[in-house]
Amino acid sequence: TDDTIPGTAERWVRVSVPIMQQGRRIGAVNLGLSLDDVRTEVEAQRRFSLLFALVLFFGGVALAYGIGTLITRPLGELAETAMRIASGEVGARGAVRSDDEVARLVRAFNVMMDSLQAARDELAEANATLESRVERRTAQLQEAFAEFGLLKDEAEAANRLKSDFLATMSHE
Protein backbone atom coordinates (compact mmCIF):
# COMPACT_ATOMS: atom_id res chain seq x y z
CA THR A 1 0.00 0.00 0.00
CA ASP A 2 0.99 3.62 -0.52
CA ASP A 3 0.79 5.60 2.72
CA THR A 4 2.10 8.64 4.43
CA ILE A 5 3.57 8.56 7.90
CA PRO A 6 1.36 10.60 10.18
CA GLY A 7 2.85 14.02 10.93
CA THR A 8 5.20 13.96 7.86
CA ALA A 9 4.84 14.59 4.15
CA GLU A 10 7.08 11.64 3.33
CA ARG A 11 5.46 8.90 1.31
CA TRP A 12 6.13 5.25 1.99
CA VAL A 13 5.33 1.95 0.40
CA ARG A 14 4.45 -0.51 3.10
CA VAL A 15 4.11 -4.27 2.68
CA SER A 16 2.89 -6.57 5.42
CA VAL A 17 3.08 -10.36 5.10
CA PRO A 18 1.64 -12.66 7.80
CA ILE A 19 3.80 -15.45 9.21
CA MET A 20 1.81 -18.67 9.43
CA GLN A 21 2.55 -21.94 11.20
CA GLN A 22 0.22 -24.90 10.91
CA GLY A 23 -2.55 -22.70 9.60
CA ARG A 24 -2.29 -20.31 12.52
CA ARG A 25 -0.89 -16.75 12.32
CA ILE A 26 2.01 -16.39 14.63
CA GLY A 27 3.23 -12.97 13.52
CA ALA A 28 3.82 -10.63 10.57
CA VAL A 29 6.70 -9.15 8.63
CA ASN A 30 6.26 -5.46 7.90
CA LEU A 31 8.50 -3.76 5.34
CA GLY A 32 8.46 -0.09 4.48
CA LEU A 33 10.33 1.82 1.78
CA SER A 34 10.48 5.57 1.55
CA LEU A 35 9.32 6.84 -1.89
CA ASP A 36 11.12 10.16 -1.41
CA ASP A 37 14.50 8.47 -1.95
CA VAL A 38 13.15 6.81 -5.09
CA ARG A 39 11.70 10.10 -6.34
CA THR A 40 15.00 11.86 -5.66
CA GLU A 41 16.86 9.20 -7.66
CA VAL A 42 14.30 9.39 -10.50
CA GLU A 43 14.70 13.19 -10.64
CA ALA A 44 18.49 12.85 -10.72
CA GLN A 45 18.21 10.35 -13.59
CA ARG A 46 15.82 12.66 -15.46
CA ARG A 47 18.24 15.57 -15.14
CA PHE A 48 21.12 13.35 -16.30
CA SER A 49 19.08 12.05 -19.25
CA LEU A 50 18.09 15.60 -20.25
CA LEU A 51 21.69 16.79 -20.02
CA PHE A 52 22.88 13.76 -22.01
CA ALA A 53 20.20 14.35 -24.66
CA LEU A 54 21.21 18.02 -24.94
CA VAL A 55 24.88 17.09 -25.28
CA LEU A 56 24.01 14.54 -27.97
CA PHE A 57 21.79 17.04 -29.80
CA PHE A 58 24.33 19.86 -29.84
CA GLY A 59 27.13 17.40 -30.60
CA GLY A 60 25.11 16.11 -33.56
CA VAL A 61 24.45 19.65 -34.77
CA ALA A 62 28.17 20.46 -34.50
CA LEU A 63 29.08 17.24 -36.31
CA ALA A 64 26.57 17.90 -39.09
CA TYR A 65 27.86 21.47 -39.46
CA GLY A 66 31.46 20.21 -39.56
CA ILE A 67 30.72 17.57 -42.17
CA GLY A 68 28.69 20.06 -44.18
CA THR A 69 31.54 22.54 -44.03
CA LEU A 70 34.04 19.89 -45.11
CA ILE A 71 31.94 19.32 -48.22
CA THR A 72 30.64 22.79 -49.00
CA ARG A 73 33.89 24.74 -48.43
CA PRO A 74 35.81 22.93 -51.23
CA LEU A 75 32.77 23.18 -53.52
CA GLY A 76 32.57 26.91 -52.79
CA GLU A 77 36.27 27.28 -53.55
CA LEU A 78 35.78 25.35 -56.81
CA ALA A 79 32.89 27.65 -57.75
CA GLU A 80 35.10 30.68 -56.95
CA THR A 81 37.84 29.24 -59.18
CA ALA A 82 35.31 28.76 -61.99
CA MET A 83 34.24 32.41 -61.60
CA ARG A 84 37.89 33.57 -61.77
CA ILE A 85 38.37 31.53 -64.96
CA ALA A 86 35.15 32.97 -66.42
CA SER A 87 36.44 36.48 -65.70
CA GLY A 88 39.61 35.81 -67.72
CA GLU A 89 42.07 34.29 -65.25
CA VAL A 90 42.51 31.13 -67.33
CA GLY A 91 45.49 29.91 -65.30
CA ALA A 92 43.42 29.55 -62.10
CA ARG A 93 43.14 26.02 -60.70
CA GLY A 94 41.28 24.46 -57.78
CA ALA A 95 43.18 23.47 -54.61
CA VAL A 96 43.11 19.76 -53.69
CA ARG A 97 43.22 19.39 -49.90
CA SER A 98 41.94 15.86 -49.31
CA ASP A 99 41.33 12.55 -51.02
CA ASP A 100 37.53 12.35 -51.07
CA GLU A 101 34.91 12.70 -53.79
CA VAL A 102 35.10 16.50 -53.76
CA ALA A 103 38.88 16.32 -54.22
CA ARG A 104 38.36 13.97 -57.19
CA LEU A 105 35.94 16.53 -58.64
CA VAL A 106 38.53 19.31 -58.19
CA ARG A 107 41.23 17.15 -59.82
CA ALA A 108 38.95 16.40 -62.79
CA PHE A 109 38.15 20.12 -63.08
CA ASN A 110 41.88 20.95 -63.09
CA VAL A 111 42.60 18.28 -65.74
CA MET A 112 39.77 19.66 -67.86
CA MET A 113 41.16 23.20 -67.53
CA ASP A 114 44.69 22.00 -68.39
CA SER A 115 43.34 20.28 -71.53
CA LEU A 116 41.36 23.39 -72.44
CA GLN A 117 44.46 25.56 -71.93
CA ALA A 118 46.56 23.22 -74.11
CA ALA A 119 43.93 23.31 -76.87
CA ARG A 120 43.77 27.10 -76.59
CA ASP A 121 47.58 27.35 -76.85
CA GLU A 122 47.56 25.06 -79.91
CA LEU A 123 44.86 27.20 -81.50
CA ALA A 124 46.85 30.38 -80.80
CA GLU A 125 49.95 28.78 -82.34
CA ALA A 126 47.97 27.63 -85.39
CA ASN A 127 46.52 31.14 -85.72
CA ALA A 128 50.00 32.69 -85.55
CA THR A 129 51.25 30.20 -88.15
CA LEU A 130 48.26 30.95 -90.36
CA GLU A 131 48.91 34.70 -90.12
CA SER A 132 52.52 34.13 -91.11
CA ARG A 133 51.45 31.98 -94.07
CA VAL A 134 48.88 34.60 -95.15
CA GLU A 135 51.53 37.35 -95.00
CA ARG A 136 53.95 35.21 -97.09
CA ARG A 137 51.26 34.40 -99.68
CA THR A 138 50.21 38.06 -99.81
CA ALA A 139 53.83 39.07 -100.45
CA GLN A 140 54.10 36.39 -103.16
CA LEU A 141 50.87 37.61 -104.78
CA GLN A 142 52.07 41.21 -104.66
CA GLU A 143 55.32 40.15 -106.32
CA ALA A 144 53.33 38.18 -108.92
CA PHE A 145 51.06 41.18 -109.57
CA ALA A 146 54.09 43.44 -109.90
CA GLU A 147 55.70 40.97 -112.31
CA PHE A 148 52.38 40.66 -114.16
CA GLY A 149 52.25 44.45 -114.43
CA LEU A 150 55.76 44.49 -115.95
CA LEU A 151 54.89 41.68 -118.31
CA LYS A 152 51.70 43.47 -119.29
CA ASP A 153 53.60 46.66 -119.95
CA GLU A 154 56.13 44.72 -122.03
CA ALA A 155 53.31 42.95 -123.91
CA GLU A 156 51.58 46.28 -124.63
CA ALA A 157 54.86 47.80 -125.77
CA ALA A 158 55.47 44.79 -128.03
CA ASN A 159 51.91 45.08 -129.36
CA ARG A 160 52.47 48.79 -130.14
CA LEU A 161 55.72 47.97 -131.89
CA LYS A 162 53.98 45.28 -133.92
CA SER A 163 51.16 47.70 -134.82
CA ASP A 164 53.70 50.38 -135.81
CA PHE A 165 55.64 47.84 -137.84
CA LEU A 166 52.52 46.64 -139.62
CA ALA A 167 51.37 50.20 -140.27
CA THR A 168 54.76 51.10 -141.67
CA MET A 169 54.88 47.97 -143.85
CA SER A 170 51.40 48.50 -145.21
CA HIS A 171 52.29 52.10 -146.34
CA GLU A 172 55.42 51.07 -148.09
PDB file of C-alpha atoms in Angstrom, residues 8-168:
ATOM      1  CA  THR A   8       5.200  13.955   7.857  1.00  0.00           C
ATOM      2  CA  ALA A   9       4.840  14.590   4.148  1.00  0.00           C
ATOM      3  CA  GLU A  10       7.077  11.640   3.334  1.00  0.00           C
ATOM      4  CA  ARG A  11       5.463   8.898   1.314  1.00  0.00           C
ATOM      5  CA  TRP A  12       6.130   5.249   1.990  1.00  0.00           C
ATOM      6  CA  VAL A  13       5.331   1.947   0.395  1.00  0.00           C
ATOM      7  CA  ARG A  14       4.449  -0.513   3.104  1.00  0.00           C
ATOM      8  CA  VAL A  15       4.108  -4.269   2.681  1.00  0.00           C
ATOM      9  CA  SER A  16       2.889  -6.568   5.417  1.00  0.00           C
ATOM     10  CA  VAL A  17       3.078 -10.355   5.098  1.00  0.00           C
ATOM     11  CA  PRO A  18       1.639 -12.656   7.802  1.00  0.00           C
ATOM     12  CA  ILE A  19       3.799 -15.451   9.212  1.00  0.00           C
ATOM     13  CA  MET A  20       1.805 -18.666   9.430  1.00  0.00           C
ATOM     14  CA  GLN A  21       2.546 -21.943  11.198  1.00  0.00           C
ATOM     15  CA  GLN A  22       0.223 -24.903  10.912  1.00  0.00           C
ATOM     16  CA  GLY A  23      -2.546 -22.703   9.596  1.00  0.00           C
ATOM     17  CA  ARG A  24      -2.295 -20.313  12.516  1.00  0.00           C
ATOM     18  CA  ARG A  25      -0.892 -16.754  12.319  1.00  0.00           C
ATOM     19  CA  ILE A  26       2.009 -16.386  14.634  1.00  0.00           C
ATOM     20  CA  GLY A  27       3.226 -12.966  13.520  1.00  0.00           C
ATOM     21  CA  ALA A  28       3.817 -10.633  10.568  1.00  0.00           C
ATOM     22  CA  VAL A  29       6.697  -9.153   8.630  1.00  0.00           C
ATOM     23  CA  ASN A  30       6.258  -5.463   7.903  1.00  0.00           C
ATOM     24  CA  LEU A  31       8.504  -3.764   5.344  1.00  0.00           C
ATOM     25  CA  GLY A  32       8.464  -0.086   4.479  1.00  0.00           C
ATOM     26  CA  LEU A  33      10.332   1.823   1.780  1.00  0.00           C
ATOM     27  CA  SER A  34      10.484   5.571   1.549  1.00  0.00           C
ATOM     28  CA  LEU A  35       9.324   6.838  -1.889  1.00  0.00           C
ATOM     29  CA  ASP A  36      11.124  10.155  -1.409  1.00  0.00           C
ATOM     30  CA  ASP A  37      14.502   8.465  -1.947  1.00  0.00           C
ATOM     31  CA  VAL A  38      13.151   6.808  -5.091  1.00  0.00           C
ATOM     32  CA  ARG A  39      11.704  10.098  -6.339  1.00  0.00           C
ATOM     33  CA  THR A  40      15.001  11.863  -5.664  1.00  0.00           C
ATOM     34  CA  GLU A  41      16.862   9.203  -7.659  1.00  0.00           C
ATOM     35  CA  VAL A  42      14.304   9.393 -10.501  1.00  0.00           C
ATOM     36  CA  GLU A  43      14.703  13.187 -10.639  1.00  0.00           C
ATOM     37  CA  ALA A  44      18.490  12.848 -10.723  1.00  0.00           C
ATOM     38  CA  GLN A  45      18.206  10.345 -13.585  1.00  0.00           C
ATOM     39  CA  ARG A  46      15.819  12.659 -15.458  1.00  0.00           C
ATOM     40  CA  ARG A  47      18.243  15.570 -15.139  1.00  0.00           C
ATOM     41  CA  PHE A  48      21.121  13.352 -16.299  1.00  0.00           C
ATOM     42  CA  SER A  49      19.081  12.054 -19.248  1.00  0.00           C
ATOM     43  CA  LEU A  50      18.090  15.598 -20.248  1.00  0.00           C
ATOM     44  CA  LEU A  51      21.693  16.790 -20.017  1.00  0.00           C
ATOM     45  CA  PHE A  52      22.879  13.756 -22.007  1.00  0.00           C
ATOM     46  CA  ALA A  53      20.200  14.349 -24.657  1.00  0.00           C
ATOM     47  CA  LEU A  54      21.207  18.022 -24.945  1.00  0.00           C
ATOM     48  CA  VAL A  55      24.881  17.089 -25.275  1.00  0.00           C
ATOM     49  CA  LEU A  56      24.007  14.541 -27.975  1.00  0.00           C
ATOM     50  CA  PHE A  57      21.785  17.043 -29.798  1.00  0.00           C
ATOM     51  CA  PHE A  58      24.331  19.858 -29.844  1.00  0.00           C
ATOM     52  CA  GLY A  59      27.132  17.403 -30.604  1.00  0.00           C
ATOM     53  CA  GLY A  60      25.107  16.112 -33.555  1.00  0.00           C
ATOM     54  CA  VAL A  61      24.454  19.653 -34.766  1.00  0.00           C
ATOM     55  CA  ALA A  62      28.165  20.461 -34.502  1.00  0.00           C
ATOM     56  CA  LEU A  63      29.078  17.238 -36.311  1.00  0.00           C
ATOM     57  CA  ALA A  64      26.566  17.903 -39.087  1.00  0.00           C
ATOM     58  CA  TYR A  65      27.862  21.467 -39.457  1.00  0.00           C
ATOM     59  CA  GLY A  66      31.461  20.206 -39.556  1.00  0.00           C
ATOM     60  CA  ILE A  67      30.717  17.568 -42.171  1.00  0.00           C
ATOM     61  CA  GLY A  68      28.686  20.061 -44.182  1.00  0.00           C
ATOM     62  CA  THR A  69      31.542  22.544 -44.029  1.00  0.00           C
ATOM     63  CA  LEU A  70      34.036  19.889 -45.114  1.00  0.00           C
ATOM     64  CA  ILE A  71      31.935  19.316 -48.218  1.00  0.00           C
ATOM     65  CA  THR A  72      30.641  22.795 -48.999  1.00  0.00           C
ATOM     66  CA  ARG A  73      33.888  24.741 -48.431  1.00  0.00           C
ATOM     67  CA  PRO A  74      35.806  22.927 -51.225  1.00  0.00           C
ATOM     68  CA  LEU A  75      32.773  23.184 -53.518  1.00  0.00           C
ATOM     69  CA  GLY A  76      32.568  26.914 -52.785  1.00  0.00           C
ATOM     70  CA  GLU A  77      36.271  27.281 -53.548  1.00  0.00           C
ATOM     71  CA  LEU A  78      35.785  25.355 -56.806  1.00  0.00           C
ATOM     72  CA  ALA A  79      32.889  27.654 -57.747  1.00  0.00           C
ATOM     73  CA  GLU A  80      35.097  30.677 -56.950  1.00  0.00           C
ATOM     74  CA  THR A  81      37.842  29.240 -59.178  1.00  0.00           C
ATOM     75  CA  ALA A  82      35.314  28.765 -61.988  1.00  0.00           C
ATOM     76  CA  MET A  83      34.241  32.407 -61.597  1.00  0.00           C
ATOM     77  CA  ARG A  84      37.888  33.565 -61.773  1.00  0.00           C
ATOM     78  CA  ILE A  85      38.369  31.533 -64.963  1.00  0.00           C
ATOM     79  CA  ALA A  86      35.151  32.969 -66.419  1.00  0.00           C
ATOM     80  CA  SER A  87      36.440  36.477 -65.703  1.00  0.00           C
ATOM     81  CA  GLY A  88      39.606  35.808 -67.724  1.00  0.00           C
ATOM     82  CA  GLU A  89      42.068  34.287 -65.252  1.00  0.00           C
ATOM     83  CA  VAL A  90      42.512  31.126 -67.326  1.00  0.00           C
ATOM     84  CA  GLY A  91      45.492  29.911 -65.296  1.00  0.00           C
ATOM     85  CA  ALA A  92      43.423  29.549 -62.095  1.00  0.00           C
ATOM     86  CA  ARG A  93      43.141  26.019 -60.702  1.00  0.00           C
ATOM     87  CA  GLY A  94      41.281  24.462 -57.776  1.00  0.00           C
ATOM     88  CA  ALA A  95      43.180  23.470 -54.612  1.00  0.00           C
ATOM     89  CA  VAL A  96      43.114  19.758 -53.694  1.00  0.00           C
ATOM     90  CA  ARG A  97      43.218  19.387 -49.902  1.00  0.00           C
ATOM     91  CA  SER A  98      41.942  15.858 -49.308  1.00  0.00           C
ATOM     92  CA  ASP A  99      41.334  12.547 -51.024  1.00  0.00           C
ATOM     93  CA  ASP A 100      37.534  12.353 -51.072  1.00  0.00           C
ATOM     94  CA  GLU A 101      34.905  12.705 -53.793  1.00  0.00           C
ATOM     95  CA  VAL A 102      35.102  16.497 -53.758  1.00  0.00           C
ATOM     96  CA  ALA A 103      38.883  16.321 -54.221  1.00  0.00           C
ATOM     97  CA  ARG A 104      38.363  13.972 -57.191  1.00  0.00           C
ATOM     98  CA  LEU A 105      35.940  16.529 -58.644  1.00  0.00           C
ATOM     99  CA  VAL A 106      38.528  19.310 -58.187  1.00  0.00           C
ATOM    100  CA  ARG A 107      41.228  17.154 -59.819  1.00  0.00           C
ATOM    101  CA  ALA A 108      38.949  16.397 -62.786  1.00  0.00           C
ATOM    102  CA  PHE A 109      38.148  20.116 -63.078  1.00  0.00           C
ATOM    103  CA  ASN A 110      41.876  20.950 -63.090  1.00  0.00           C
ATOM    104  CA  VAL A 111      42.605  18.285 -65.742  1.00  0.00           C
ATOM    105  CA  MET A 112      39.765  19.661 -67.859  1.00  0.00           C
ATOM    106  CA  MET A 113      41.159  23.199 -67.529  1.00  0.00           C
ATOM    107  CA  ASP A 114      44.689  22.004 -68.389  1.00  0.00           C
ATOM    108  CA  SER A 115      43.335  20.283 -71.528  1.00  0.00           C
ATOM    109  CA  LEU A 116      41.360  23.388 -72.441  1.00  0.00           C
ATOM    110  CA  GLN A 117      44.457  25.564 -71.930  1.00  0.00           C
ATOM    111  CA  ALA A 118      46.556  23.222 -74.106  1.00  0.00           C
ATOM    112  CA  ALA A 119      43.928  23.310 -76.873  1.00  0.00           C
ATOM    113  CA  ARG A 120      43.769  27.102 -76.587  1.00  0.00           C
ATOM    114  CA  ASP A 121      47.582  27.348 -76.850  1.00  0.00           C
ATOM    115  CA  GLU A 122      47.564  25.062 -79.910  1.00  0.00           C
ATOM    116  CA  LEU A 123      44.864  27.200 -81.498  1.00  0.00           C
ATOM    117  CA  ALA A 124      46.847  30.384 -80.800  1.00  0.00           C
ATOM    118  CA  GLU A 125      49.947  28.778 -82.338  1.00  0.00           C
ATOM    119  CA  ALA A 126      47.967  27.633 -85.386  1.00  0.00           C
ATOM    120  CA  ASN A 127      46.519  31.135 -85.717  1.00  0.00           C
ATOM    121  CA  ALA A 128      49.996  32.691 -85.553  1.00  0.00           C
ATOM    122  CA  THR A 129      51.254  30.197 -88.154  1.00  0.00           C
ATOM    123  CA  LEU A 130      48.264  30.953 -90.356  1.00  0.00           C
ATOM    124  CA  GLU A 131      48.909  34.701 -90.122  1.00  0.00           C
ATOM    125  CA  SER A 132      52.522  34.126 -91.111  1.00  0.00           C
ATOM    126  CA  ARG A 133      51.446  31.984 -94.071  1.00  0.00           C
ATOM    127  CA  VAL A 134      48.883  34.604 -95.154  1.00  0.00           C
ATOM    128  CA  GLU A 135      51.530  37.349 -95.004  1.00  0.00           C
ATOM    129  CA  ARG A 136      53.946  35.213 -97.090  1.00  0.00           C
ATOM    130  CA  ARG A 137      51.262  34.403 -99.677  1.00  0.00           C
ATOM    131  CA  THR A 138      50.210  38.058 -99.812  1.00  0.00           C
ATOM    132  CA  ALA A 139      53.828  39.073-100.449  1.00  0.00           C
ATOM    133  CA  GLN A 140      54.104  36.389-103.162  1.00  0.00           C
ATOM    134  CA  LEU A 141      50.868  37.610-104.779  1.00  0.00           C
ATOM    135  CA  GLN A 142      52.067  41.210-104.656  1.00  0.00           C
ATOM    136  CA  GLU A 143      55.316  40.146-106.324  1.00  0.00           C
ATOM    137  CA  ALA A 144      53.334  38.184-108.921  1.00  0.00           C
ATOM    138  CA  PHE A 145      51.061  41.184-109.566  1.00  0.00           C
ATOM    139  CA  ALA A 146      54.095  43.444-109.903  1.00  0.00           C
ATOM    140  CA  GLU A 147      55.695  40.968-112.308  1.00  0.00           C
ATOM    141  CA  PHE A 148      52.380  40.663-114.162  1.00  0.00           C
ATOM    142  CA  GLY A 149      52.252  44.450-114.428  1.00  0.00           C
ATOM    143  CA  LEU A 150      55.765  44.493-115.946  1.00  0.00           C
ATOM    144  CA  LEU A 151      54.894  41.684-118.314  1.00  0.00           C
ATOM    145  CA  LYS A 152      51.697  43.472-119.289  1.00  0.00           C
ATOM    146  CA  ASP A 153      53.603  46.663-119.949  1.00  0.00           C
ATOM    147  CA  GLU A 154      56.133  44.723-122.034  1.00  0.00           C
ATOM    148  CA  ALA A 155      53.314  42.951-123.914  1.00  0.00           C
ATOM    149  CA  GLU A 156      51.580  46.281-124.628  1.00  0.00           C
ATOM    150  CA  ALA A 157      54.858  47.796-125.770  1.00  0.00           C
ATOM    151  CA  ALA A 158      55.469  44.786-128.031  1.00  0.00           C
ATOM    152  CA  ASN A 159      51.914  45.079-129.359  1.00  0.00           C
ATOM    153  CA  ARG A 160      52.467  48.785-130.137  1.00  0.00           C
ATOM    154  CA  LEU A 161      55.724  47.968-131.893  1.00  0.00           C
ATOM    155  CA  LYS A 162      53.980  45.279-133.919  1.00  0.00           C
ATOM    156  CA  SER A 163      51.163  47.697-134.820  1.00  0.00           C
ATOM    157  CA  ASP A 164      53.697  50.377-135.811  1.00  0.00           C
ATOM    158  CA  PHE A 165      55.639  47.843-137.840  1.00  0.00           C
ATOM    159  CA  LEU A 166      52.515  46.638-139.625  1.00  0.00           C
ATOM    160  CA  ALA A 167      51.366  50.195-140.271  1.00  0.00           C
ATOM    161  CA  THR A 168      54.765  51.104-141.672  1.00  0.00           C
TER     162      THR A 168
END
